[in-house]
């Protein structure tokens, strides 16, 4: 069994994630494809992840790919998380991950409707939900694009309230609006379009998928074939990794993960005492990469690509991750995390190194901080999921 050590994994990360000097992507689509998908739960992450990988990119170029060329699409994917993926790859993600999520979420929503007394019994609640979905889809088709608020005006049943966690301190009565739109999106019937307001906004216009893209998401492969394709893409970008890494990243069962790895004919390699996997023919060492530094945003797909992160994270988890496992803004050097960054109200980029990296690397960090201050041009990005060190650096 070939052994792939930590230094080799770090070289691969620098080159394949388009972070190393001379390895960067040409445009937002290439940047997204190199990562399989870009995290989009926090809308700022998409733009910052692209800017870290595409020299000279700006918000306008990423928005053009998303909303004009539509060569990128925002969709629900792995682990019930919103991602931005190259549009031709969307049917793979839909079949490999999203379809299963849609089935589970429909059952959960019908259960919540029944518990809230929306209709008499599970079957009636399922019928009620189906009727509201069809009415909402029709209203959206008539408008062409619409906000959640506009659709609620067209279909008043979207303002029905759920009774969640009755009797608990965290009890709530949310409108069913977001859950219905989530379900329609998870089934590939509607898509998220332009945000309302700036590129930092998490609220979007909705459009019918068939209007947004000719033919909607297109022909889907079978779920099994899609999982094989997704596993192959993950190994190309993130390999070597363990079965646990892939299972966590994709949100699959262990059985689905093992079956996909077998179908890909993944090659077993040794990762410091663990069994990892690479694509056939990908066992050879990566070409060297010149020294590099990168500032990555919170929830960037690089640190969120593996379940087991010690080989690039070291002892810094408590300062860089929130309590639910989401990473904040991080600073990387040659394939490992060395610090974090944040912005106070004044907008400049501040950073803190967590280890002694020497004068040369420190100079690269200072230069990169200045570049990001210029790129952000006074716009303050507050991550949706905040790490302890980012909070500290963002204090005025």
Coordinates of C-alpha atoms in Angstrom, one line a residue:
X1 CA 0.0 0.0 0.0
X2 CA 1.4 3.4 -1.0
X3 CA 1.9 5.8 1.9
X4 CA 0.8 9.5 1.3
X5 CA 2.2 11.7 4.1
X6 CA 1.0 15.0 5.5
X7 CA 3.4 17.1 3.3
X8 CA 2.2 15.4 0.2
X9 CA -1.5 16.0 1.2
X10 CA -0.7 19.7 1.7
X11 CA 1.0 20.0 -1.7
X12 CA -2.1 18.5 -3.3
X13 CA -4.3 20.9 -1.4
X14 CA -2.4 23.9 -2.6
X15 CA -2.5 22.9 -6.3
X16 CA -5.9 21.2 -6.6
X17 CA -7.7 23.8 -4.5
X18 CA -6.3 26.6 -6.6
X19 CA -4.5 28.3 -3.7
X20 CA -0.8 27.8 -4.5
X21 CA 1.2 30.3 -6.4
X22 CA 0.8 29.7 -10.1
X23 CA -2.1 27.2 -9.5
X24 CA -5.0 29.6 -9.4
X25 CA -8.2 29.4 -11.4
X26 CA -9.1 31.4 -14.5
X27 CA -12.7 32.2 -13.6
X28 CA -15.5 31.6 -11.0
X29 CA -16.7 28.4 -12.8
X30 CA -13.2 26.9 -12.8
X31 CA -12.8 27.8 -9.1
X32 CA -16.1 26.1 -8.2
X33 CA -15.3 23.0 -10.3
X34 CA -11.9 22.6 -8.6
X35 CA -13.8 22.3 -5.3
X36 CA -16.7 20.3 -6.6
X37 CA -18.9 23.0 -5.1
X38 CA -18.6 26.2 -3.1
X39 CA -20.4 26.6 0.2
X40 CA -23.2 29.1 0.0
X41 CA -25.0 28.9 3.3
X42 CA -23.4 32.2 4.0
X43 CA -23.8 34.2 0.8
X44 CA -20.5 36.1 1.3
X45 CA -18.6 32.8 1.2
X46 CA -19.2 32.3 -2.5
X47 CA -17.6 35.6 -3.5
X48 CA -14.7 35.4 -1.1
X49 CA -13.9 31.8 -2.0
X50 CA -13.8 32.7 -5.6
X51 CA -11.7 35.8 -4.9
X52 CA -9.2 33.6 -3.0
X53 CA -8.7 31.4 -6.1
X54 CA -9.2 33.7 -9.1
X55 CA -6.7 36.6 -9.5
X56 CA -8.4 39.9 -10.3
X57 CA -11.9 38.6 -9.7
X58 CA -14.6 40.8 -8.2
X59 CA -18.2 40.5 -7.0
X60 CA -19.5 41.5 -10.4
X61 CA -17.8 38.6 -12.2
X62 CA -19.2 36.0 -9.8
X63 CA -22.7 37.5 -10.0
X64 CA -22.4 37.4 -13.8
X65 CA -21.7 33.7 -13.7
X66 CA -24.6 33.1 -11.3
X67 CA -27.3 35.3 -12.6
X68 CA -26.5 36.2 -16.2
X69 CA -24.5 33.4 -17.8
X70 CA -26.0 31.0 -15.3
X71 CA -23.0 28.8 -15.6
X72 CA -23.1 28.5 -11.8
X73 CA -26.2 27.7 -9.9
X74 CA -27.1 27.9 -6.2
X75 CA -28.8 24.7 -4.9
X76 CA -29.3 22.5 -1.9
X77 CA -26.8 19.7 -1.9
X78 CA -24.6 17.6 0.4
X79 CA -25.5 17.5 4.1
X80 CA -28.7 19.6 3.5
X81 CA -26.4 22.5 2.8
X82 CA -26.7 25.2 0.1
X83 CA -23.9 25.2 -2.4
X84 CA -23.0 26.9 -5.7
X85 CA -22.1 24.3 -8.3
X86 CA -21.2 24.5 -12.0
X87 CA -24.6 24.2 -13.8
X88 CA -23.8 21.1 -15.8
X89 CA -22.9 19.3 -12.5
X90 CA -26.2 20.2 -10.8
X91 CA -28.1 17.1 -12.0
X92 CA -25.4 14.9 -10.4
X93 CA -25.7 16.7 -7.0
X94 CA -29.5 16.5 -7.2
X95 CA -29.6 12.8 -7.9
X96 CA -26.7 11.9 -5.5
X97 CA -27.8 13.9 -2.5
X98 CA -30.7 16.3 -2.9
X99 CA -33.4 13.9 -3.9
X100 CA -33.0 11.8 -0.7
X101 CA -33.0 15.0 1.3
X102 CA -36.3 16.1 -0.3
X103 CA -38.0 12.8 0.6
X104 CA -36.9 13.0 4.2
X105 CA -37.8 16.7 4.6
X106 CA -41.3 16.1 3.1
X107 CA -42.0 13.5 5.7
X108 CA -40.7 15.8 8.4
X109 CA -42.8 18.7 7.2
X110 CA -46.0 16.7 7.0
X111 CA -45.3 15.5 10.5
X112 CA -44.9 19.1 11.7
X113 CA -48.1 20.1 9.9
X114 CA -50.0 17.3 11.6
X115 CA -48.6 18.2 15.0
X116 CA -49.7 21.8 14.4
X117 CA -53.2 20.8 13.6
X118 CA -53.1 22.1 10.1
X119 CA -55.3 19.2 8.9
X120 CA -56.8 16.0 10.3
X121 CA -54.1 13.4 10.2
X122 CA -50.9 12.7 8.2
X123 CA -52.7 11.9 4.9
X124 CA -54.7 15.1 5.0
X125 CA -51.7 17.1 5.9
X126 CA -49.8 15.6 2.9
X127 CA -52.7 16.6 0.6
X128 CA -52.8 20.1 2.1
X129 CA -49.0 20.5 1.5
X130 CA -49.3 19.3 -2.1
X131 CA -52.1 21.7 -2.8
X132 CA -50.1 24.6 -1.4
X133 CA -47.0 23.6 -3.3
X134 CA -48.9 23.5 -6.6
X135 CA -50.6 26.9 -6.0
X136 CA -47.2 28.4 -5.0
X137 CA -45.5 27.0 -8.1
X138 CA -48.3 28.4 -10.3
X139 CA -48.1 31.8 -8.7
X140 CA -44.3 31.8 -9.3
X141 CA -44.7 30.8 -12.9
X142 CA -47.2 33.7 -13.5
X143 CA -44.8 36.2 -11.9
X144 CA -41.6 34.8 -13.5
X145 CA -39.7 35.6 -10.4
X146 CA -40.8 36.5 -6.9
X147 CA -39.8 36.9 -3.3
X148 CA -41.2 34.8 -0.5
X149 CA -43.2 37.8 0.7
X150 CA -44.8 38.2 -2.8
X151 CA -45.6 34.5 -3.0
X152 CA -47.3 34.7 0.4
X153 CA -49.5 37.4 -0.9
X154 CA -50.5 35.2 -3.8
X155 CA -51.0 32.1 -1.7
X156 CA -52.2 33.1 1.8
X157 CA -51.8 29.5 3.1
X158 CA -48.1 30.1 3.0
X159 CA -48.7 32.3 6.1
X160 CA -49.9 29.4 8.1
X161 CA -47.9 29.0 11.3
X162 CA -46.3 25.8 12.6
X163 CA -46.2 25.1 16.3
X164 CA -42.7 24.0 17.0
X165 CA -41.3 22.6 20.3
X166 CA -44.5 23.3 22.2
X167 CA -43.9 23.7 25.9
X168 CA -40.1 24.2 25.4
X169 CA -38.2 27.3 26.2
X170 CA -37.3 27.5 22.5
X171 CA -40.9 27.1 21.3
X172 CA -41.6 29.0 18.0
X173 CA -44.4 29.6 15.6
X174 CA -42.7 30.1 12.2
X175 CA -44.6 30.6 8.9
X176 CA -44.7 27.6 6.7
X177 CA -43.4 29.8 3.8
X178 CA -39.7 29.0 4.0
X179 CA -40.4 25.2 4.4
X180 CA -42.6 25.1 1.4
X181 CA -40.1 27.0 -0.8
X182 CA -37.3 24.8 0.6
X183 CA -39.3 21.7 -0.4
X184 CA -39.9 23.0 -4.0
X185 CA -36.2 23.9 -4.3
X186 CA -35.1 20.5 -2.9
X187 CA -37.2 18.8 -5.6
X188 CA -35.6 20.9 -8.3
X189 CA -38.8 22.7 -9.2
X190 CA -37.6 26.3 -8.3
X191 CA -34.2 27.9 -7.9
X192 CA -32.7 30.8 -6.0
X193 CA -32.0 33.8 -8.2
X194 CA -30.5 37.2 -7.4
X195 CA -30.3 38.3 -3.7
X196 CA -32.4 41.1 -2.4
X197 CA -30.0 44.0 -1.8
X198 CA -26.3 43.5 -1.8
X199 CA -24.2 40.3 -2.3
X200 CA -24.2 39.8 1.4
X201 CA -27.9 39.2 1.6
X202 CA -29.3 35.8 2.3
X203 CA -32.7 36.6 0.8
X204 CA -33.3 35.8 -2.8
X205 CA -35.7 36.0 -5.6
X206 CA -37.1 32.7 -6.7
X207 CA -37.7 31.5 -10.2
X208 CA -39.1 28.3 -11.8
X209 CA -36.2 26.0 -12.7
X210 CA -37.6 25.6 -16.2
X211 CA -37.5 29.4 -16.7
X212 CA -34.0 29.8 -15.1
X213 CA -32.4 27.1 -17.2
X214 CA -33.7 25.6 -20.5
X215 CA -35.2 22.4 -19.5
X216 CA -34.6 23.0 -15.8
X217 CA -31.9 21.0 -14.2
X218 CA -31.8 18.7 -17.1
X219 CA -31.7 14.9 -17.3
X220 CA -30.6 13.3 -14.0
X221 CA -28.5 10.2 -13.8
X222 CA -29.7 7.4 -11.5
X223 CA -28.9 7.9 -7.8
X224 CA -26.3 5.2 -7.8
X225 CA -24.5 6.5 -10.9
X226 CA -24.7 10.0 -9.5
X227 CA -23.1 8.9 -6.2
X228 CA -20.2 7.3 -8.2
X229 CA -19.7 10.5 -10.2
X230 CA -19.8 12.7 -7.1
X231 CA -17.3 10.4 -5.3
X232 CA -15.0 10.5 -8.2
X233 CA -15.1 14.3 -8.2
X234 CA -14.5 14.5 -4.5
X235 CA -11.5 12.2 -4.8
X236 CA -10.0 14.3 -7.6
X237 CA -10.3 17.4 -5.5
X238 CA -9.9 16.2 -1.9
X239 CA -8.1 12.8 -2.2
X240 CA -6.6 11.2 -0.4
X241 CA -9.3 11.0 2.1
X242 CA -10.9 8.4 4.3
X243 CA -14.3 6.7 3.8
X244 CA -15.4 8.7 6.9
X245 CA -14.3 11.9 5.2
X246 CA -16.4 11.2 2.1
X247 CA -19.4 9.9 4.0
X248 CA -19.4 13.1 6.2
X249 CA -18.9 15.5 3.2
X250 CA -21.6 13.9 1.1
X251 CA -24.1 13.2 3.9
X252 CA -24.4 9.6 2.7
X253 CA -24.8 6.3 4.6
X254 CA -21.8 4.2 5.2
X255 CA -23.2 1.6 2.7
X256 CA -23.7 4.2 0.0
X257 CA -20.2 5.5 0.6
X258 CA -18.5 2.1 0.4
X259 CA -20.5 1.2 -2.7
X260 CA -19.5 4.4 -4.5
X261 CA -15.8 3.9 -3.6
X262 CA -15.9 0.4 -4.9
X263 CA -17.5 1.5 -8.2
X264 CA -14.9 4.2 -8.7
X265 CA -12.2 1.5 -8.1
X266 CA -10.7 3.8 -5.5
X267 CA -7.1 2.8 -4.5
X268 CA -6.3 2.3 -0.9
X269 CA -3.4 4.3 0.5
X270 CA -1.9 4.7 3.9
X271 CA -2.5 8.0 5.7
X272 CA -0.4 7.9 8.8
X273 CA -1.9 4.7 10.1
X274 CA -5.3 5.1 8.5
X275 CA -6.7 3.8 5.2
X276 CA -7.3 6.5 2.7
X277 CA -8.4 6.5 -0.9
X278 CA -7.3 8.1 -4.2
X279 CA -8.5 7.7 -7.8
X280 CA -6.8 5.0 -9.8
X281 CA -3.5 6.3 -11.1
X282 CA -3.4 9.1 -8.6
X283 CA -0.9 7.6 -6.2
X284 CA 2.2 9.5 -7.5
X285 CA 3.5 12.6 -5.7
X286 CA 2.2 16.0 -6.6
X287 CA 4.5 18.5 -8.3
X288 CA 6.0 21.0 -5.8
X289 CA 4.2 24.3 -5.2
X290 CA 6.0 27.5 -4.5
X291 CA 5.4 29.0 -1.0
X292 CA 1.9 30.5 -0.7
X293 CA -0.5 32.1 1.7
X294 CA -4.2 32.4 1.5
X295 CA -7.0 34.1 3.4
X296 CA -10.1 31.9 3.3
X297 CA -13.6 32.9 4.4
X298 CA -15.8 31.2 7.0
X299 CA -17.2 27.9 5.6
X300 CA -14.8 27.9 2.7
X301 CA -14.9 24.4 1.0
X302 CA -11.3 23.7 1.7
X303 CA -11.4 23.2 5.5
X304 CA -15.0 21.8 5.2
X305 CA -13.9 19.1 2.8
X306 CA -12.8 16.5 5.3
X307 CA -14.2 15.2 8.6
X308 CA -10.7 14.5 9.9
X309 CA -8.7 17.7 9.8
X310 CA -5.7 17.4 12.1
X311 CA -3.3 17.2 9.3
X312 CA -4.0 20.8 8.2
X313 CA -5.6 22.2 11.4
X314 CA -3.2 21.2 14.1
X315 CA -4.2 22.3 17.6
X316 CA -6.2 25.4 16.5
X317 CA -9.7 24.0 16.4
X318 CA -11.1 25.7 19.5
X319 CA -10.1 29.2 18.2
X320 CA -11.3 28.7 14.6
X321 CA -14.5 26.7 14.8
X322 CA -17.8 27.5 16.4
X323 CA -19.6 25.1 18.7
X324 CA -21.5 23.4 15.9
X325 CA -18.5 22.6 13.8
X326 CA -18.5 25.6 11.3
X327 CA -15.1 27.2 10.6
X328 CA -14.6 30.9 10.7
X329 CA -12.2 32.9 8.5
X330 CA -8.8 31.3 8.4
X331 CA -5.2 31.9 7.2
X332 CA -3.3 29.2 5.3
X333 CA 0.3 28.7 4.5
X334 CA 1.5 25.9 2.3
X335 CA -1.5 23.7 3.0
X336 CA -2.0 24.2 6.7
X337 CA -3.9 26.7 8.9
X338 CA -1.6 29.2 10.7
X339 CA -4.1 31.9 11.9
X340 CA -7.4 33.7 11.4
X341 CA -8.7 37.1 10.2
X342 CA -11.6 39.4 10.8
X343 CA -12.8 42.9 10.2
X344 CA -13.7 45.6 12.8
X345 CA -16.4 48.2 12.0
X346 CA -13.7 50.3 10.2
X347 CA -13.5 47.6 7.5
X348 CA -9.8 46.8 7.4
X349 CA -8.6 43.2 7.6
X350 CA -7.0 42.3 10.8
X351 CA -5.2 39.0 11.5
X352 CA -3.6 36.9 14.2
X353 CA -1.1 34.2 13.6
X354 CA -1.3 31.2 15.9
X355 CA 2.3 30.0 15.5
X356 CA 5.7 31.3 14.5
X357 CA 6.0 31.0 10.8
X358 CA 9.1 33.0 10.1
X359 CA 9.8 36.4 8.5
X360 CA 9.1 35.4 4.9
X361 CA 5.7 33.9 5.5
X362 CA 4.8 36.7 7.8
X363 CA 5.6 39.2 5.0
X364 CA 3.3 37.2 2.7
X365 CA 0.5 37.3 5.3
X366 CA 0.9 41.1 5.7
X367 CA 0.7 41.5 1.9
X368 CA -2.4 39.3 1.6
X369 CA -4.1 41.2 4.4
X370 CA -3.5 44.4 2.6
X371 CA -4.8 42.9 -0.6
X372 CA -8.0 41.8 1.1
X373 CA -8.5 45.2 2.7
X374 CA -8.3 46.7 -0.8
X375 CA -10.6 44.1 -2.3
X376 CA -13.3 44.6 0.3
X377 CA -13.1 48.3 -0.1
X378 CA -14.7 49.1 3.2
X379 CA -17.4 46.4 3.0
X380 CA -17.6 44.6 6.3
X381 CA -18.3 40.9 6.1
X382 CA -19.6 39.4 9.3
X383 CA -19.6 35.6 9.0
X384 CA -22.9 33.9 9.6
X385 CA -21.1 31.4 11.8
X386 CA -18.6 33.1 14.0
X387 CA -15.4 31.6 15.5
X388 CA -14.0 32.8 18.8
X389 CA -10.9 34.3 17.2
X390 CA -12.9 36.1 14.4
X391 CA -15.1 37.7 17.1
X392 CA -12.0 38.9 18.9
X393 CA -10.4 40.3 15.7
X394 CA -13.7 42.1 14.7
X395 CA -14.0 44.1 17.9
X396 CA -13.5 47.8 17.3

